Every structure is written in C-alpha cells, then in structure tokens.
Amino acid sequence: NKEVFNINSTVDYYNYKNSKDTINNTIVTINPNFIRTGEKYHVNLGFTATMDAFVQSKFYFYPNVDFSYNVFDNIIIPYAGITGGLQKNSYKSFTDENPFVLSALTIMNSNKKVELYGGIKGSLSSTTAFNASASYSNISNMALFVNDTKELLQNKFNVIYDDATVLNILGEVSYQELEKLRINLRGEYFSYKMKTELEAWYMPQVKLSLSANYNLHDKISLKVDLFYLDNQYTKTFVTDASAPTGKKAVATELKGTFDANIGLDYRYNKKLGFFLNFNNIANYRYLRWSNYPTQGFSIMGGLSYSF
C-alpha cells in the first residue's frame, strides 16, 4: 500500500504534408517509475526513454525524479526534482500559438535535455492554496518565430531553432469556495540565454494573469480574465556594409501588452445555452506579433447546443 511500480508508454505518430514536402514523425516513449509514499513524504524515482523517428532515428534518456515532504498538515510542502523530455513540434502547435506562420515550415522537435526544479506549495486556509517554484532548463532546438524576410511586406512568420538555457520563477495563489467561486492569480518570470540568437524572439520575460469564475446555481456563469505580457523582442535587419550580406540582425523592442475580457454564460438546460463575451474592454491596441495589431473592443454573442 506504500510502494507502487508502474510503466507508462506512448506512441505519437505525426504526418504533415505541404506543397514542398511530406513529413513523418513518430515518437515512442517508455517511462518506468518507482513510487513510495510515507506519512510525510512522497518519492518518485524513474527515467524516460524516448525514440524520435524523424529523418534519422535518435534515442534520448531523461531522469524522472521527484520528492516532496509535508512539513505540517498540508500547509507547507517543499518539493524538488529533475526531469526532461522531448517536445513534439507540429504545424498545429505553431498555428495555435501564432496563426500567421507560413504553411511550409521546417519542423524539428525540441529537446529539453534536463530541467531542475524546486519550490514550496501548500494551503493558507481551507479555500486558499499557493505555489512558488523556480526551474532551470537546458533546451536544444527551441522554436522561435521570426518575420519572413523573403516576402516584401514581411507579414508572415517563419520558425527557426536555437539552443537555450531558461530560468523560470513562478508564483501562484488560488482561491476556491466550493463550486461557486474560483480565483487564480499567477505570475511568471523568464530569463533566456540563447546560443546564437540575440534574444528569445516574441517571448516576454514577465507574464501576469488573473482569472475568476463565479457560478450561480449552475445556471449563470461569469468569467473575468486579465493578463499582462512584458516587453518582448522581434528580429529585424538594418543596413550594415561591414556585414557579409550587407544587413545586420538587431533586436527591436515591442511594448508590453495588457488585455481584459469578460464572459457571461447562461445555461437554459443541459443541452441549450447562451453566451456573451466582451473582449479587450480597455480597447487597448497592441502588437502581440509584429505587423499585426490586435483587435480593439469587441462583443460576441451566441448560443450552444449539445446533442
């Protein structure tokens, strides 16, 4: 009842066709773990073996170790661990993040060689929980978006890859009162050290978010989302006669962004519902992606029906 041994296995097949090429990628992962839980502690010891069958088959091994200790009645729980993994990049994952990418992309998987992490989590009361952590990662082939300079207007984005080390500091506080009210405040700080590129393009150093959801008798739901993204950098080029190509890459700063959205849902019955969303209520025009100013204040309403 205290010791568990398990083996997780996944097979992920991906096929991508465009006008220039057809890509087949298969990722096979095996993850054995030994888990022991005591009165105060929880230990997970294991590793992950991954085969990446892309252009050439490659094999990766990652540690998977996690330890936590309940100091006092779930109020203070320090934890630490080491892990890693292979992240599948695909056309869908890129367009989910940036819908303005080219249709023909060079696709490579990102390899998180190792990630060290540690932190403290726990509860301040029966309704309030917190989590504070820091992590350090070593990543090869991290995907970055850059403006496609081959086009005259440069209104499409290409994907390039670079090796990086990433420091992440996270703080989070959540409040939940039964199923009626949920509030979550989250802040993250990132520090990127790139091997070749000047900056981690379009990756802000600071992310802040506040989300709240109020549920009234499972009929009316009110949602509020606020978020802030710190200044970020885009890769641009300036004329430089001393450069081999006559142009030099420079980092151009984009201002930080703030957005606020409110949503209202009304559930008439289990099948039929109505919604009304107020987006960017501050009517703040900002550039999340270069050459693409976001839409200002907008209202969208509609209905949903489940069969």
Coordinates of C-alpha atoms in Angstrom, one line a residue:
N1 CA 0.0 0.0 0.0
K2 CA 3.0 2.3 0.2
E3 CA 5.1 1.3 -2.9
V4 CA 4.0 1.3 -6.5
F5 CA 5.9 0.4 -9.6
N6 CA 4.4 1.5 -13.0
I7 CA 5.4 1.7 -16.6
N8 CA 3.8 4.4 -18.9
S9 CA 4.2 4.0 -22.7
T10 CA 3.1 6.3 -25.5
V11 CA 3.3 6.2 -29.3
D12 CA 2.8 9.5 -31.1
Y13 CA 2.6 9.5 -34.9
Y14 CA 2.6 12.7 -36.9
N15 CA 2.1 13.2 -40.6
Y16 CA 2.4 16.7 -42.2
K17 CA 2.0 17.4 -45.9
N18 CA 2.6 20.8 -47.6
S19 CA 3.3 22.0 -51.1
K20 CA 7.1 21.3 -50.7
D21 CA 7.4 18.2 -48.6
T22 CA 5.8 15.4 -46.6
I23 CA 7.0 14.8 -43.0
N24 CA 6.5 11.7 -41.0
N25 CA 7.5 11.8 -37.3
T26 CA 7.0 9.0 -34.7
I27 CA 7.9 9.4 -31.0
V28 CA 7.9 6.3 -28.8
T29 CA 8.3 6.8 -25.1
I30 CA 8.7 4.4 -22.2
N31 CA 8.6 5.7 -18.6
P32 CA 9.1 3.3 -15.7
N33 CA 8.6 4.7 -12.2
F34 CA 9.1 3.5 -8.6
I35 CA 6.8 5.5 -6.2
R36 CA 6.8 5.4 -2.5
T37 CA 4.5 7.3 -0.2
G38 CA 5.1 7.7 3.5
E39 CA 3.2 9.6 6.2
K40 CA 5.0 12.8 5.4
Y41 CA 6.9 12.3 2.1
H42 CA 6.3 11.2 -1.5
V43 CA 9.2 10.0 -3.7
N44 CA 9.1 9.2 -7.4
L45 CA 12.2 7.6 -8.9
G46 CA 12.3 6.7 -12.6
F47 CA 13.5 7.6 -16.1
T48 CA 12.1 8.2 -19.6
A49 CA 13.5 6.5 -22.7
T50 CA 12.4 8.2 -26.0
M51 CA 12.9 7.2 -29.6
D52 CA 12.4 10.0 -32.1
A53 CA 12.0 8.5 -35.6
F54 CA 12.2 11.7 -37.7
V55 CA 14.7 12.0 -40.6
Q56 CA 17.0 9.8 -38.6
S57 CA 16.1 7.8 -35.6
K58 CA 17.5 9.2 -32.3
F59 CA 17.3 7.9 -28.8
Y60 CA 17.1 10.0 -25.6
F61 CA 17.2 9.2 -21.9
Y62 CA 15.9 11.6 -19.2
P63 CA 15.8 11.4 -15.5
N64 CA 12.5 11.5 -13.7
V65 CA 12.9 12.1 -10.0
D66 CA 10.5 14.0 -7.7
F67 CA 10.5 14.4 -3.9
S68 CA 8.0 16.3 -1.7
Y69 CA 7.7 16.5 2.1
N70 CA 4.7 17.5 4.1
V71 CA 6.1 19.6 6.9
F72 CA 2.9 20.5 8.6
D73 CA -0.7 19.4 7.8
N74 CA -0.5 20.2 4.0
I75 CA 0.2 23.9 4.9
I76 CA 3.9 23.8 3.9
I77 CA 5.1 21.2 1.4
P78 CA 8.6 21.7 -0.1
Y79 CA 9.4 19.8 -3.3
A80 CA 12.2 19.3 -5.7
G81 CA 13.1 17.2 -8.8
I82 CA 14.9 16.7 -12.0
T83 CA 13.2 15.7 -15.3
G84 CA 13.4 16.3 -19.1
G85 CA 11.6 15.3 -22.3
L86 CA 11.1 15.6 -26.0
Q87 CA 8.5 18.2 -27.1
K88 CA 6.8 17.4 -30.4
N89 CA 6.5 20.5 -32.6
S90 CA 3.9 20.4 -35.3
Y91 CA 2.1 22.8 -37.7
K92 CA -0.9 22.7 -35.4
S93 CA 1.2 23.6 -32.3
F94 CA 2.7 26.5 -34.1
T95 CA -0.6 27.9 -35.5
D96 CA -2.2 27.5 -32.1
E97 CA 0.4 30.0 -30.8
N98 CA 0.9 32.1 -33.9
P99 CA -1.8 31.9 -36.6
F100 CA 0.3 33.9 -39.1
V101 CA 3.0 31.4 -39.8
L102 CA 4.0 30.1 -43.3
S103 CA 2.3 26.9 -44.4
A104 CA 5.7 25.4 -45.4
L105 CA 7.8 25.2 -42.3
T106 CA 11.0 23.4 -41.2
I107 CA 9.7 21.3 -38.4
M108 CA 12.0 19.9 -35.7
N109 CA 11.3 18.6 -32.2
S110 CA 12.6 20.5 -29.2
N111 CA 14.7 18.5 -26.7
K112 CA 14.6 19.5 -23.1
K113 CA 17.7 17.8 -22.0
V114 CA 17.3 18.4 -18.3
E115 CA 15.1 20.5 -16.0
L116 CA 15.9 21.1 -12.4
Y117 CA 13.1 22.5 -10.2
G118 CA 12.2 23.1 -6.7
G119 CA 9.6 25.0 -4.7
I120 CA 7.1 25.3 -1.9
K121 CA 3.4 24.7 -2.1
G122 CA 0.6 24.4 0.4
S123 CA -2.6 25.9 1.7
L124 CA -3.2 29.1 3.6
S125 CA -6.7 28.1 4.6
S126 CA -9.4 25.6 3.6
T127 CA -10.1 27.8 0.5
T128 CA -6.7 29.3 -0.4
A129 CA -3.7 27.5 -1.8
F130 CA -0.3 28.7 -3.0
N131 CA 2.7 27.5 -5.1
A132 CA 6.1 29.1 -5.5
S133 CA 8.8 27.5 -7.6
A134 CA 11.9 28.0 -9.7
S135 CA 13.3 25.9 -12.5
Y136 CA 16.4 25.8 -14.7
S137 CA 16.2 24.1 -18.2
N138 CA 18.6 23.2 -20.9
I139 CA 16.8 23.1 -24.3
S140 CA 18.1 22.3 -27.7
N141 CA 16.2 23.2 -30.9
M142 CA 13.9 25.7 -29.1
A143 CA 11.4 27.0 -31.6
L144 CA 11.3 30.8 -32.3
F145 CA 9.1 32.9 -34.5
V146 CA 10.7 35.4 -36.9
N147 CA 9.3 37.6 -39.7
D148 CA 9.8 36.0 -43.1
T149 CA 12.2 38.5 -44.8
K150 CA 11.6 36.8 -48.2
E151 CA 8.2 38.5 -48.5
L152 CA 8.0 42.2 -49.3
L153 CA 5.5 43.1 -46.6
Q154 CA 7.0 40.6 -44.1
N155 CA 3.5 39.8 -42.9
K156 CA 4.2 36.0 -42.4
F157 CA 6.3 34.3 -39.9
N158 CA 8.9 31.6 -40.2
V159 CA 10.2 29.3 -37.5
I160 CA 13.9 29.0 -36.6
Y161 CA 15.6 26.9 -33.9
D162 CA 18.3 27.7 -31.3
D163 CA 19.7 26.2 -28.2
A164 CA 18.9 27.9 -24.9
T165 CA 19.0 27.8 -21.1
V166 CA 15.9 29.0 -19.4
L167 CA 15.4 30.2 -15.8
N168 CA 11.7 30.3 -14.7
I169 CA 10.4 31.7 -11.5
L170 CA 6.7 31.2 -10.7
G171 CA 4.3 32.3 -8.1
E172 CA 0.6 31.4 -7.9
V173 CA -2.3 31.8 -5.4
S174 CA -5.7 30.3 -5.9
Y175 CA -9.0 30.6 -4.1
Q176 CA -12.0 28.3 -4.4
E177 CA -15.2 28.4 -2.5
L178 CA -16.9 25.0 -3.3
E179 CA -18.0 25.1 -6.9
K180 CA -19.3 28.7 -6.6
L181 CA -16.3 30.9 -6.9
R182 CA -12.8 30.3 -8.3
I183 CA -10.0 32.9 -8.4
N184 CA -6.4 32.3 -9.7
L185 CA -3.5 34.8 -9.6
R186 CA -0.4 33.7 -11.4
G187 CA 2.9 35.4 -12.2
E188 CA 6.0 34.1 -14.1
Y189 CA 9.5 35.5 -14.8
F190 CA 11.7 34.1 -17.6
S191 CA 15.3 34.6 -18.3
Y192 CA 16.6 33.2 -21.6
K193 CA 20.2 32.7 -22.6
M194 CA 20.4 31.9 -26.3
K195 CA 23.4 30.2 -28.0
T196 CA 23.2 32.0 -31.4
E197 CA 20.2 34.4 -31.5
L198 CA 20.4 37.8 -29.8
E199 CA 17.1 37.3 -27.9
A200 CA 14.3 34.8 -27.4
W201 CA 12.1 36.3 -30.1
Y202 CA 8.5 37.0 -29.1
M203 CA 9.0 35.5 -25.6
P204 CA 8.2 38.0 -22.9
Q205 CA 10.2 38.0 -19.6
V206 CA 7.1 38.6 -17.4
K207 CA 3.6 37.1 -17.6
L208 CA 0.9 38.0 -15.2
S209 CA -2.7 36.7 -15.2
L210 CA -5.8 36.9 -13.1
S211 CA -8.8 34.8 -13.8
A212 CA -12.1 34.5 -11.9
N213 CA -15.2 32.4 -12.4
Y214 CA -18.5 32.8 -10.5
N215 CA -21.1 30.1 -10.8
L216 CA -24.7 30.8 -9.7
H217 CA -26.8 27.7 -9.3
D218 CA -25.2 26.0 -12.3
K219 CA -27.3 28.4 -14.5
I220 CA -25.3 31.6 -14.8
S221 CA -21.5 31.8 -15.1
L222 CA -19.5 35.0 -15.0
K223 CA -15.8 34.8 -16.2
V224 CA -13.2 37.5 -15.9
D225 CA -9.7 37.2 -17.4
L226 CA -6.9 39.8 -17.1
F227 CA -3.4 39.3 -18.4
Y228 CA -0.2 41.3 -18.9
L229 CA 2.8 40.4 -21.1
D230 CA 6.0 42.3 -20.6
N231 CA 8.1 43.9 -23.4
Q232 CA 9.4 41.4 -26.0
Y233 CA 11.7 41.5 -28.9
T234 CA 11.4 40.9 -32.6
K235 CA 14.2 40.2 -35.0
T236 CA 14.7 42.9 -37.6
F237 CA 17.5 43.8 -40.0
V238 CA 19.4 47.1 -40.7
T239 CA 21.8 48.0 -43.4
D240 CA 25.4 47.3 -42.5
A241 CA 28.1 47.5 -45.1
S242 CA 30.5 45.5 -42.9
A243 CA 28.2 42.5 -42.7
P244 CA 28.7 39.7 -45.3
T245 CA 25.1 40.0 -46.5
G246 CA 25.0 43.8 -46.2
K247 CA 22.5 43.6 -43.4
K248 CA 22.8 43.0 -39.6
A249 CA 20.2 41.5 -37.3
V250 CA 19.1 43.7 -34.4
A251 CA 16.6 43.3 -31.6
T252 CA 13.6 45.6 -31.9
E253 CA 11.5 46.0 -28.7
L254 CA 7.7 45.7 -28.7
K255 CA 5.9 47.3 -25.8
G256 CA 4.2 45.3 -23.1
T257 CA 0.6 44.4 -23.5
F258 CA -2.5 44.3 -21.2
D259 CA -5.8 42.8 -22.0
A260 CA -9.1 42.3 -20.1
N261 CA -12.0 40.1 -21.1
I262 CA -15.4 39.4 -19.5
G263 CA -17.7 36.4 -20.4
L264 CA -21.3 35.7 -19.4
D265 CA -22.8 32.2 -19.9
Y266 CA -26.5 31.3 -19.3
R267 CA -27.4 27.6 -19.2
Y268 CA -31.0 27.2 -20.1
N269 CA -30.9 23.5 -19.7
K270 CA -28.4 20.6 -20.1
K271 CA -28.4 21.0 -23.9
L272 CA -29.0 24.6 -24.7
G273 CA -27.0 27.6 -23.5
F274 CA -26.3 31.3 -24.4
F275 CA -23.1 33.3 -24.1
L276 CA -22.0 36.9 -24.3
N277 CA -18.3 37.8 -24.4
F278 CA -16.7 41.3 -24.0
N279 CA -13.2 41.2 -25.4
N280 CA -10.4 43.8 -24.8
I281 CA -12.7 46.0 -22.8
A282 CA -9.9 48.6 -22.3
N283 CA -9.8 48.9 -26.1
Y284 CA -6.0 48.7 -26.0
R285 CA -4.4 48.3 -29.4
Y286 CA -1.1 46.4 -29.1
L287 CA 1.2 44.2 -31.1
R288 CA 1.5 40.6 -30.0
W289 CA 3.0 39.8 -33.3
S290 CA 4.9 42.4 -35.5
N291 CA 2.7 44.0 -38.2
Y292 CA -0.5 42.5 -36.6
P293 CA -2.2 45.0 -34.2
T294 CA -4.8 43.2 -32.1
Q295 CA -8.5 44.0 -32.4
G296 CA -9.9 46.6 -30.1
F297 CA -13.0 46.3 -28.0
S298 CA -15.5 43.7 -29.4
I299 CA -18.6 42.0 -28.4
M300 CA -19.6 38.5 -29.4
G301 CA -22.7 36.6 -28.5
G302 CA -24.3 33.3 -29.5
L303 CA -25.8 30.0 -28.4
S304 CA -24.5 26.5 -27.9
Y305 CA -26.4 23.2 -28.2
S306 CA -25.2 19.8 -27.2
F307 CA -26.6 16.7 -29.0

